PDB file of C-alpha atoms in Angstrom:
ATOM      1  CA  UNK A 120     112.029  56.299 111.578  1.00 41.00           C
ATOM      2  CA  UNK A 121     115.325  57.771 110.655  1.00 44.00           C
ATOM      3  CA  UNK A 122     113.978  58.444 107.177  1.00 47.00           C
ATOM      4  CA  UNK A 123     111.076  60.400 108.617  1.00 50.00           C
ATOM      5  CA  UNK A 124     113.438  62.456 110.768  1.00 49.00           C
ATOM      6  CA  UNK A 125     115.605  63.235 107.746  1.00 55.00           C
ATOM      7  CA  UNK A 126     112.595  64.243 105.675  1.00 57.00           C
ATOM      8  CA  UNK A 127     111.395  66.505 108.482  1.00 56.00           C
ATOM      9  CA  UNK A 128     114.777  68.060 108.774  1.00 57.00           C
ATOM     10  CA  UNK A 129     114.854  68.810 105.015  1.00 55.00           C
ATOM     11  CA  UNK A 130     111.377  70.427 105.187  1.00 60.00           C
ATOM     12  CA  UNK A 131     112.369  72.511 108.216  1.00 61.00           C
ATOM     13  CA  UNK A 132     115.543  73.545 106.471  1.00 69.00           C
ATOM     14  CA  UNK A 133     113.581  74.565 103.346  1.00 66.00           C
ATOM     15  CA  UNK A 134     111.132  76.746 105.319  1.00 73.00           C
ATOM     16  CA  UNK A 135     113.950  78.281 107.305  1.00 77.00           C
ATOM     17  CA  UNK A 136     115.808  79.154 104.134  1.00 71.00           C
ATOM     18  CA  UNK A 137     112.622  80.548 102.528  1.00 71.00           C
ATOM     19  CA  UNK A 138     111.886  82.794 105.487  1.00 76.00           C
ATOM     20  CA  UNK A 139     115.481  84.010 105.561  1.00 74.00           C
ATOM     21  CA  UNK A 140     115.261  84.753 101.803  1.00 70.00           C
ATOM     22  CA  UNK A 141     112.019  86.684 102.101  1.00 75.00           C
ATOM     23  CA  UNK A 142     113.252  88.636 105.090  1.00 80.00           C
ATOM     24  CA  UNK A 143     116.464  89.575 103.261  1.00 73.00           C
ATOM     25  CA  UNK A 144     114.507  90.469 100.150  1.00 75.00           C
ATOM     26  CA  UNK A 145     112.162  92.708 102.113  1.00 72.00           C
ATOM     27  CA  UNK A 146     115.066  94.491 103.814  1.00 75.00           C
ATOM     28  CA  UNK A 147     116.830  95.072 100.471  1.00 72.00           C
ATOM     29  CA  UNK A 148     113.677  96.315  98.783  1.00 75.00           C
ATOM     30  CA  UNK A 149     113.184  98.918 101.609  1.00 72.00           C
ATOM     31  CA  UNK A 150     116.853  99.866 101.294  1.00 72.00           C
ATOM     32  CA  UNK A 151     116.529 100.291  97.491  1.00 72.00           C
ATOM     33  CA  UNK A 152     113.447 102.470  97.883  1.00 68.00           C
ATOM     34  CA  UNK A 153     115.218 104.676 100.395  1.00 67.00           C
ATOM     35  CA  UNK A 154     118.595 105.054  98.749  1.00 67.00           C
ATOM     36  CA  UNK A 155     117.343 106.539  95.386  1.00 63.00           C
ATOM     37  CA  UNK A 156     116.911 109.925  97.039  1.00 60.00           C
ATOM     38  CA  UNK A 157     118.187 111.559 100.267  1.00 60.00           C
ATOM     39  CA  UNK A 158     114.646 111.912 101.477  1.00 61.00           C
ATOM     40  CA  UNK A 159     112.880 108.500 101.264  1.00 58.00           C
ATOM     41  CA  UNK A 160     109.328 109.858 100.914  1.00 66.00           C
ATOM     42  CA  UNK A 161     110.298 112.460  98.373  1.00 67.00           C
ATOM     43  CA  UNK A 162     112.238 109.837  96.313  1.00 63.00           C
ATOM     44  CA  UNK A 163     109.221 107.602  96.118  1.00 64.00           C
ATOM     45  CA  UNK A 164     106.929 110.504  95.180  1.00 72.00           C
ATOM     46  CA  UNK A 165     109.326 111.522  92.377  1.00 72.00           C
ATOM     47  CA  UNK A 166     109.267 108.025  91.003  1.00 67.00           C
ATOM     48  CA  UNK A 167     105.536 107.854  91.194  1.00 68.00           C
ATOM     49  CA  UNK A 168     105.113 111.315  89.600  1.00 76.00           C
ATOM     50  CA  UNK A 169     107.106 110.520  86.463  1.00 76.00           C
ATOM     51  CA  UNK A 170     104.498 108.394  84.592  1.00 73.00           C
ATOM     52  CA  UNK A 171     101.738 110.724  85.762  1.00 74.00           C
ATOM     53  CA  UNK A 172     103.565 113.842  84.529  1.00 80.00           C
ATOM     54  CA  UNK A 173     104.405 112.216  81.185  1.00 78.00           C
ATOM     55  CA  UNK A 174     100.721 111.307  80.673  1.00 73.00           C
ATOM     56  CA  UNK A 175      99.472 114.769  81.728  1.00 76.00           C
ATOM     57  CA  UNK A 176     101.880 116.522  79.341  1.00 80.00           C
ATOM     58  CA  UNK A 177     100.679 114.406  76.467  1.00 75.00           C
ATOM     59  CA  UNK A 178      97.036 114.950  77.458  1.00 73.00           C
ATOM     60  CA  UNK A 179      97.315 118.715  77.515  1.00 77.00           C
ATOM     61  CA  UNK A 180      99.133 118.682  74.187  1.00 73.00           C
ATOM     62  CA  UNK A 181      96.345 116.685  72.593  1.00 69.00           C
ATOM     63  CA  UNK A 182      93.756 119.082  74.095  1.00 69.00           C
ATOM     64  CA  UNK A 183      95.672 122.096  72.710  1.00 72.00           C
ATOM     65  CA  UNK A 184      95.491 120.744  69.120  1.00 60.00           C
ATOM     66  CA  UNK A 185      91.853 119.796  69.615  1.00 57.00           C
ATOM     67  CA  UNK A 186      92.001 116.026  69.347  1.00 54.00           C
ATOM     68  CA  UNK A 187      91.309 112.928  71.363  1.00 52.00           C
ATOM     69  CA  UNK A 188      87.984 113.549  73.102  1.00 49.00           C
ATOM     70  CA  UNK A 189      85.832 112.436  70.181  1.00 49.00           C
ATOM     71  CA  UNK A 190      87.719 109.097  69.885  1.00 61.00           C
ATOM     72  CA  UNK A 191      87.030 107.845  73.418  1.00 64.00           C
ATOM     73  CA  UNK A 192      83.633 107.427  75.057  1.00 68.00           C
ATOM     74  CA  UNK A 193      84.774 108.114  78.558  1.00 68.00           C
ATOM     75  CA  UNK A 194      87.341 110.139  80.467  1.00 75.00           C
ATOM     76  CA  UNK A 195      90.197 110.797  78.028  1.00 77.00           C
ATOM     77  CA  UNK A 196      92.628 111.909  80.695  1.00 77.00           C
ATOM     78  CA  UNK A 197      92.276 108.491  82.374  1.00 80.00           C
ATOM     79  CA  UNK A 198      92.616 106.786  79.082  1.00 81.00           C
ATOM     80  CA  UNK A 199      95.927 108.463  78.378  1.00 80.00           C
ATOM     81  CA  UNK A 200      97.319 108.098  81.897  1.00 81.00           C
ATOM     82  CA  UNK A 201      96.503 104.387  82.077  1.00 84.00           C
ATOM     83  CA  UNK A 202      98.428 103.874  78.827  1.00 85.00           C
ATOM     84  CA  UNK A 203     101.460 105.621  80.311  1.00 86.00           C
ATOM     85  CA  UNK A 204     101.265 103.720  83.591  1.00 88.00           C
ATOM     86  CA  UNK A 205     101.253 100.365  81.791  1.00 90.00           C
ATOM     87  CA  UNK A 206     104.094 101.496  79.502  1.00 91.00           C
ATOM     88  CA  UNK A 207     106.214 102.634  82.520  1.00 90.00           C
ATOM     89  CA  UNK A 208     105.545  99.332  84.335  1.00 91.00           C
ATOM     90  CA  UNK A 209     107.282  97.434  81.544  1.00 93.00           C
ATOM     91  CA  UNK A 210     110.127  99.752  80.506  1.00 92.00           C
ATOM     92  CA  UNK A 211     111.083 100.808  84.018  1.00 90.00           C
ATOM     93  CA  UNK A 212     111.209  97.192  85.176  1.00 92.00           C
ATOM     94  CA  UNK A 213     113.427  96.412  82.169  1.00 93.00           C
ATOM     95  CA  UNK A 214     115.776  99.213  83.194  1.00 91.00           C
ATOM     96  CA  UNK A 215     115.845  98.408  86.855  1.00 88.00           C
ATOM     97  CA  UNK A 216     116.535  94.674  86.302  1.00 90.00           C
ATOM     98  CA  UNK A 217     119.173  95.397  83.684  1.00 89.00           C
ATOM     99  CA  UNK A 218     121.099  97.475  86.194  1.00 84.00           C
ATOM    100  CA  UNK A 219     120.500  95.114  89.134  1.00 79.00           C
ATOM    101  CA  UNK A 220     124.059  93.801  89.407  1.00 71.00           C
ATOM    102  CA  UNK A 221     126.348  96.346  91.048  1.00 58.00           C
ATOM    103  CA  UNK A 222     129.873  95.783  92.226  1.00 48.00           C
ATOM    104  CA  UNK A 223     129.267  97.078  95.766  1.00 47.00           C
ATOM    105  CA  UNK A 224     126.376  94.700  96.294  1.00 46.00           C
ATOM    106  CA  UNK A 225     127.836  91.639  94.634  1.00 49.00           C
ATOM    107  CA  UNK A 226     130.836  91.747  97.014  1.00 49.00           C
ATOM    108  CA  UNK A 227     128.482  90.480  99.703  1.00 47.00           C
ATOM    109  CA  UNK A 228     128.380  86.656  99.688  1.00 51.00           C
ATOM    110  CA  UNK A 229     124.716  86.352 100.616  1.00 52.00           C
ATOM    111  CA  UNK A 230     123.571  88.639  97.768  1.00 59.00           C
ATOM    112  CA  UNK A 231     123.239  86.386  94.761  1.00 70.00           C
ATOM    113  CA  UNK A 232     122.313  87.741  91.271  1.00 73.00           C
ATOM    114  CA  UNK A 233     118.825  86.186  91.641  1.00 76.00           C
ATOM    115  CA  UNK A 234     118.227  88.067  94.890  1.00 78.00           C
ATOM    116  CA  UNK A 235     119.439  91.413  93.479  1.00 80.00           C
ATOM    117  CA  UNK A 236     117.219  90.993  90.414  1.00 83.00           C
ATOM    118  CA  UNK A 237     114.266  90.139  92.612  1.00 83.00           C
ATOM    119  CA  UNK A 238     114.823  93.301  94.711  1.00 84.00           C
ATOM    120  CA  UNK A 239     114.977  95.597  91.696  1.00 86.00           C
ATOM    121  CA  UNK A 240     111.936  94.010  90.045  1.00 87.00           C
ATOM    122  CA  UNK A 241     109.793  94.184  93.231  1.00 88.00           C
ATOM    123  CA  UNK A 242     110.904  97.780  93.911  1.00 85.00           C
ATOM    124  CA  UNK A 243     110.006  98.884  90.359  1.00 86.00           C
ATOM    125  CA  UNK A 244     106.666  97.127  90.378  1.00 88.00           C
ATOM    126  CA  UNK A 245     105.755  98.592  93.769  1.00 85.00           C
ATOM    127  CA  UNK A 246     106.290 102.199  92.552  1.00 82.00           C
ATOM    128  CA  UNK A 247     104.196 101.803  89.426  1.00 85.00           C
ATOM    129  CA  UNK A 248     101.319 100.124  91.290  1.00 86.00           C
ATOM    130  CA  UNK A 249     101.476 102.972  93.771  1.00 81.00           C
ATOM    131  CA  UNK A 250     101.300 105.433  90.882  1.00 80.00           C
ATOM    132  CA  UNK A 251      98.224 103.630  89.600  1.00 83.00           C
ATOM    133  CA  UNK A 252      96.472 103.753  92.959  1.00 83.00           C
ATOM    134  CA  UNK A 253      97.256 107.453  93.292  1.00 81.00           C
ATOM    135  CA  UNK A 254      95.829 108.058  89.823  1.00 80.00           C
ATOM    136  CA  UNK A 255      92.606 106.303  90.639  1.00 81.00           C
ATOM    137  CA  UNK A 256      92.271 108.082  93.994  1.00 84.00           C
ATOM    138  CA  UNK A 257      93.034 111.593  92.522  1.00 81.00           C
ATOM    139  CA  UNK A 258      90.565 111.063  89.698  1.00 80.00           C
ATOM    140  CA  UNK A 259      87.839 110.100  92.132  1.00 83.00           C
ATOM    141  CA  UNK A 260      88.537 112.712  94.778  1.00 86.00           C
ATOM    142  CA  UNK A 261      89.329 115.711  92.537  1.00 82.00           C
ATOM    143  CA  UNK A 262      87.283 115.045  89.428  1.00 81.00           C
ATOM    144  CA  UNK A 263      84.643 112.637  90.687  1.00 82.00           C
ATOM    145  CA  UNK A 264      85.667 110.176  87.913  1.00 79.00           C
ATOM    146  CA  UNK A 265      86.137 106.461  88.358  1.00 80.00           C
ATOM    147  CA  UNK A 266      87.024 104.527  85.218  1.00 78.00           C
ATOM    148  CA  UNK A 267      87.928 101.019  86.264  1.00 81.00           C
ATOM    149  CA  UNK A 268      85.278  98.397  85.491  1.00 82.00           C
ATOM    150  CA  UNK A 269      87.414  95.314  86.163  1.00 85.00           C
ATOM    151  CA  UNK A 270      90.270  96.058  88.524  1.00 84.00           C
ATOM    152  CA  UNK A 271      91.277  92.347  88.834  1.00 88.00           C
ATOM    153  CA  UNK A 272      91.638  91.949  85.058  1.00 88.00           C
ATOM    154  CA  UNK A 273      93.518  95.276  84.872  1.00 90.00           C
ATOM    155  CA  UNK A 274      95.970  94.182  87.559  1.00 90.00           C
ATOM    156  CA  UNK A 275      96.544  90.925  85.610  1.00 93.00           C
ATOM    157  CA  UNK A 276      97.551  93.100  82.676  1.00 93.00           C
ATOM    158  CA  UNK A 277      99.945  95.016  84.927  1.00 93.00           C
ATOM    159  CA  UNK A 278     101.332  91.757  86.267  1.00 95.00           C
ATOM    160  CA  UNK A 279     102.205  90.439  82.830  1.00 95.00           C
ATOM    161  CA  UNK A 280     103.751  93.771  81.845  1.00 95.00           C
ATOM    162  CA  UNK A 281     105.912  93.402  84.943  1.00 94.00           C
ATOM    163  CA  UNK A 282     106.770  89.744  84.219  1.00 94.00           C
ATOM    164  CA  UNK A 283     107.720  90.721  80.697  1.00 94.00           C
ATOM    165  CA  UNK A 284     109.878  93.573  82.027  1.00 94.00           C
ATOM    166  CA  UNK A 285     111.686  91.159  84.375  1.00 93.00           C
ATOM    167  CA  UNK A 286     112.291  88.612  81.620  1.00 93.00           C
ATOM    168  CA  UNK A 287     113.531  91.130  79.035  1.00 94.00           C
ATOM    169  CA  UNK A 288     115.552  92.909  81.741  1.00 92.00           C
ATOM    170  CA  UNK A 289     117.429  89.705  82.600  1.00 90.00           C
ATOM    171  CA  UNK A 290     118.311  89.166  78.928  1.00 91.00           C
ATOM    172  CA  UNK A 291     119.655  92.739  78.690  1.00 91.00           C
ATOM    173  CA  UNK A 292     121.457  92.239  82.034  1.00 87.00           C
ATOM    174  CA  UNK A 293     123.512  89.510  80.443  1.00 83.00           C
ATOM    175  CA  UNK A 294     123.980  91.517  77.258  1.00 85.00           C
ATOM    176  CA  UNK A 295     125.196  94.581  79.198  1.00 84.00           C
ATOM    177  CA  UNK A 296     127.432  92.408  81.358  1.00 78.00           C
ATOM    178  CA  UNK A 297     129.172  90.478  78.628  1.00 78.00           C
ATOM    179  CA  UNK A 298     128.971  92.621  75.497  1.00 81.00           C
ATOM    180  CA  UNK A 299     130.012  96.196  74.810  1.00 81.00           C
ATOM    181  CA  UNK A 300     126.917  96.861  72.679  1.00 84.00           C
ATOM    182  CA  UNK A 301     124.490  95.630  75.387  1.00 82.00           C
ATOM    183  CA  UNK A 302     123.659  99.108  76.573  1.00 87.00           C
ATOM    184  CA  UNK A 303     122.958 100.309  73.016  1.00 90.00           C
ATOM    185  CA  UNK A 304     120.641  97.334  72.501  1.00 91.00           C
ATOM    186  CA  UNK A 305     118.739  98.122  75.659  1.00 90.00           C
ATOM    187  CA  UNK A 306     118.243 101.725  74.700  1.00 91.00           C
ATOM    188  CA  UNK A 307     117.089 100.772  71.223  1.00 93.00           C
ATOM    189  CA  UNK A 308     114.522  98.377  72.773  1.00 94.00           C
ATOM    190  CA  UNK A 309     113.069 101.030  75.038  1.00 92.00           C
ATOM    191  CA  UNK A 310     112.766 103.535  72.197  1.00 91.00           C
ATOM    192  CA  UNK A 311     111.127 100.911  70.053  1.00 92.00           C
ATOM    193  CA  UNK A 312     108.611 100.260  72.825  1.00 91.00           C
ATOM    194  CA  UNK A 313     107.992 103.991  73.116  1.00 87.00           C
ATOM    195  CA  UNK A 314     106.821 104.343  69.480  1.00 87.00           C
ATOM    196  CA  UNK A 315     105.105 100.956  68.972  1.00 89.00           C
ATOM    197  CA  UNK A 316     103.316 100.340  72.302  1.00 88.00           C
ATOM    198  CA  UNK A 317     100.262 102.260  71.126  1.00 83.00           C
ATOM    199  CA  UNK A 318      99.978 104.470  74.242  1.00 82.00           C
ATOM    200  CA  UNK A 319      99.473 107.484  71.977  1.00 78.00           C
ATOM    201  CA  UNK A 320      96.677 105.917  69.939  1.00 79.00           C
ATOM    202  CA  UNK A 321      93.319 104.197  70.180  1.00 81.00           C
ATOM    203  CA  UNK A 322      94.098 100.740  68.890  1.00 83.00           C
ATOM    204  CA  UNK A 323      90.676 100.136  67.395  1.00 83.00           C
ATOM    205  CA  UNK A 324      91.139 103.217  65.169  1.00 82.00           C
ATOM    206  CA  UNK A 325      94.595 102.445  63.816  1.00 83.00           C
ATOM    207  CA  UNK A 326      94.349 101.905  60.056  1.00 83.00           C
ATOM    208  CA  UNK A 327      94.894  98.395  58.821  1.00 80.00           C
ATOM    209  CA  UNK A 328      97.998  99.193  56.782  1.00 85.00           C
ATOM    210  CA  UNK A 329      99.733 100.663  59.885  1.00 85.00           C
ATOM    211  CA  UNK A 330      98.605  98.038  62.426  1.00 86.00           C
ATOM    212  CA  UNK A 331     101.309  95.418  61.495  1.00 87.00           C
ATOM    213  CA  UNK A 332     103.943  97.917  62.653  1.00 87.00           C
ATOM    214  CA  UNK A 333     102.561  97.591  66.219  1.00 89.00           C
ATOM    215  CA  UNK A 334     100.759  94.264  66.238  1.00 91.00           C
ATOM    216  CA  UNK A 335     103.996  92.283  66.768  1.00 93.00           C
ATOM    217  CA  UNK A 336     104.588  94.159  70.039  1.00 94.00           C
ATOM    218  CA  UNK A 337     103.313  92.274  73.193  1.00 94.00           C
ATOM    219  CA  UNK A 338     103.159  95.536  75.099  1.00 94.00           C
ATOM    220  CA  UNK A 339     100.757  96.949  72.441  1.00 93.00           C
ATOM    221  CA  UNK A 340      98.399  94.047  73.108  1.00 94.00           C
ATOM    222  CA  UNK A 341      98.610  94.381  76.900  1.00 94.00           C
ATOM    223  CA  UNK A 342      98.091  98.149  76.834  1.00 92.00           C
ATOM    224  CA  UNK A 343      94.969  97.811  74.670  1.00 91.00           C
ATOM    225  CA  UNK A 344      93.621  94.978  76.936  1.00 92.00           C
ATOM    226  CA  UNK A 345      94.257  97.146  79.981  1.00 91.00           C
ATOM    227  CA  UNK A 346      92.109  99.885  78.522  1.00 88.00           C
ATOM    228  CA  UNK A 347      89.487  97.356  77.735  1.00 89.00           C
ATOM    229  CA  UNK A 348      89.482  96.244  81.422  1.00 88.00           C
ATOM    230  CA  UNK A 349      89.285  99.904  82.625  1.00 86.00           C
ATOM    231  CA  UNK A 350      86.616 101.391  80.383  1.00 84.00           C
ATOM    232  CA  UNK A 351      83.013 100.302  80.179  1.00 79.00           C
ATOM    233  CA  UNK A 352      82.584 101.840  76.685  1.00 80.00           C
ATOM    234  CA  UNK A 353      85.795 100.533  75.181  1.00 83.00           C
ATOM    235  CA  UNK A 354      86.266  97.008  73.713  1.00 84.00           C
ATOM    236  CA  UNK A 355      89.572  95.711  72.449  1.00 87.00           C
ATOM    237  CA  UNK A 356      88.770  94.239  69.059  1.00 87.00           C
ATOM    238  CA  UNK A 357      92.226  93.902  67.482  1.00 88.00           C
ATOM    239  CA  UNK A 358      94.378  92.565  70.372  1.00 91.00           C
ATOM    240  CA  UNK A 359      94.438  89.538  72.713  1.00 91.00           C
ATOM    241  CA  UNK A 360      95.865  88.491  76.049  1.00 93.00           C
ATOM    242  CA  UNK A 361      97.142  85.123  74.827  1.00 94.00           C
ATOM    243  CA  UNK A 362      99.794  86.549  72.472  1.00 95.00           C
ATOM    244  CA  UNK A 363     101.710  88.663  75.026  1.00 94.00           C
ATOM    245  CA  UNK A 364     101.475  85.940  77.656  1.00 95.00           C
ATOM    246  CA  UNK A 365     102.979  83.374  75.278  1.00 95.00           C
ATOM    247  CA  UNK A 366     105.725  85.687  74.168  1.00 95.00           C
ATOM    248  CA  UNK A 367     106.719  86.791  77.665  1.00 95.00           C
ATOM    249  CA  UNK A 368     106.618  83.196  79.013  1.00 95.00           C
ATOM    250  CA  UNK A 369     109.024  82.131  76.217  1.00 95.00           C
ATOM    251  CA  UNK A 370     111.357  85.094  77.022  1.00 94.00           C
ATOM    252  CA  UNK A 371     111.087  84.220  80.748  1.00 91.00           C
ATOM    253  CA  UNK A 372     112.295  80.665  80.125  1.00 93.00           C
ATOM    254  CA  UNK A 373     115.269  82.024  78.168  1.00 91.00           C
ATOM    255  CA  UNK A 374     115.831  84.581  80.960  1.00 87.00           C
ATOM    256  CA  UNK A 375     115.919  81.835  83.663  1.00 86.00           C
ATOM    257  CA  UNK A 376     118.599  79.981  81.691  1.00 87.00           C
ATOM    258  CA  UNK A 377     120.610  83.196  81.384  1.00 81.00           C
ATOM    259  CA  UNK A 378     120.213  83.909  85.082  1.00 74.00           C
ATOM    260  CA  UNK A 379     121.539  80.452  85.880  1.00 78.00           C
ATOM    261  CA  UNK A 380     124.504  81.053  83.610  1.00 77.00           C
ATOM    262  CA  UNK A 381     125.273  84.450  85.156  1.00 69.00           C
ATOM    263  CA  UNK A 382     124.958  83.118  88.623  1.00 68.00           C
ATOM    264  CA  UNK A 383     127.215  80.070  88.124  1.00 72.00           C
ATOM    265  CA  UNK A 384     129.788  81.911  86.026  1.00 67.00           C
ATOM    266  CA  UNK A 385     130.151  85.080  88.069  1.00 57.00           C
ATOM    267  CA  UNK A 386     133.726  86.361  88.403  1.00 52.00           C
ATOM    268  CA  UNK A 387     135.364  89.555  89.575  1.00 46.00           C
ATOM    269  CA  UNK A 388     136.765  90.129  86.086  1.00 47.00           C
ATOM    270  CA  UNK A 389     133.230  90.523  84.616  1.00 50.00           C
ATOM    271  CA  UNK A 390     131.870  93.316  86.772  1.00 48.00           C
ATOM    272  CA  UNK A 391     128.906  95.327  85.463  1.00 44.00           C
ATOM    273  CA  UNK A 392     130.099  98.124  83.311  1.00 45.00           C
ATOM    274  CA  UNK A 393     133.602  96.713  83.384  1.00 45.00           C
TER     275      UNK A 393
END
């Protein structure tokens, strides 16, 4: 009888702690979304507009030089913008998680490194998903174009881009925290993703001698698979979902070990940027 009461107390304590964690996480996510700009709504709109503007600039540049339309059987603007949204989901999550540990927040006892990383990751993912939904709505309302044949599969691609961003971001979080060259390594990674993610190209039309320069990149595979999920007339023939999932899961395991190390070895003498 006493054993049952003890077990019930443990279960009740677990659920109480879980509810408290989720409530605190929600509050901090809302706070993070509102503190990036003096006007909360304007701040979110600016964050959402960045991937859309980047994609539109590239689209109009391609149209000016007379390329692109013949390569894609479908709406080329959506093709380009989807590539940029997937790219931003990964690299922005990497950047947000890398900068998750701040001195002013870590001085609060209840705010563990795991909690702060979760807040930054959720906040970043929320903004990019919102950008995607706005893109789909604007295309349908203003241009009467809807290019999304399998939304569930596309969202799974977005999810793994986000998971990969969290995992890589935690690795860079430790690098920036403990090594002077961590920031340089993070910047080099983002620039490498920029040129090898394939967002500027149709993967099926990349020459075989150039493909190895991009084929190693998990984001290149996810971006091409996302376009496959979105477009009826596009089939990803040179990429797979299994490769990026395997790579990002391996990085995630390493990231969890790093997070445990950072959490258990935190000290005031190793402040971020210190």
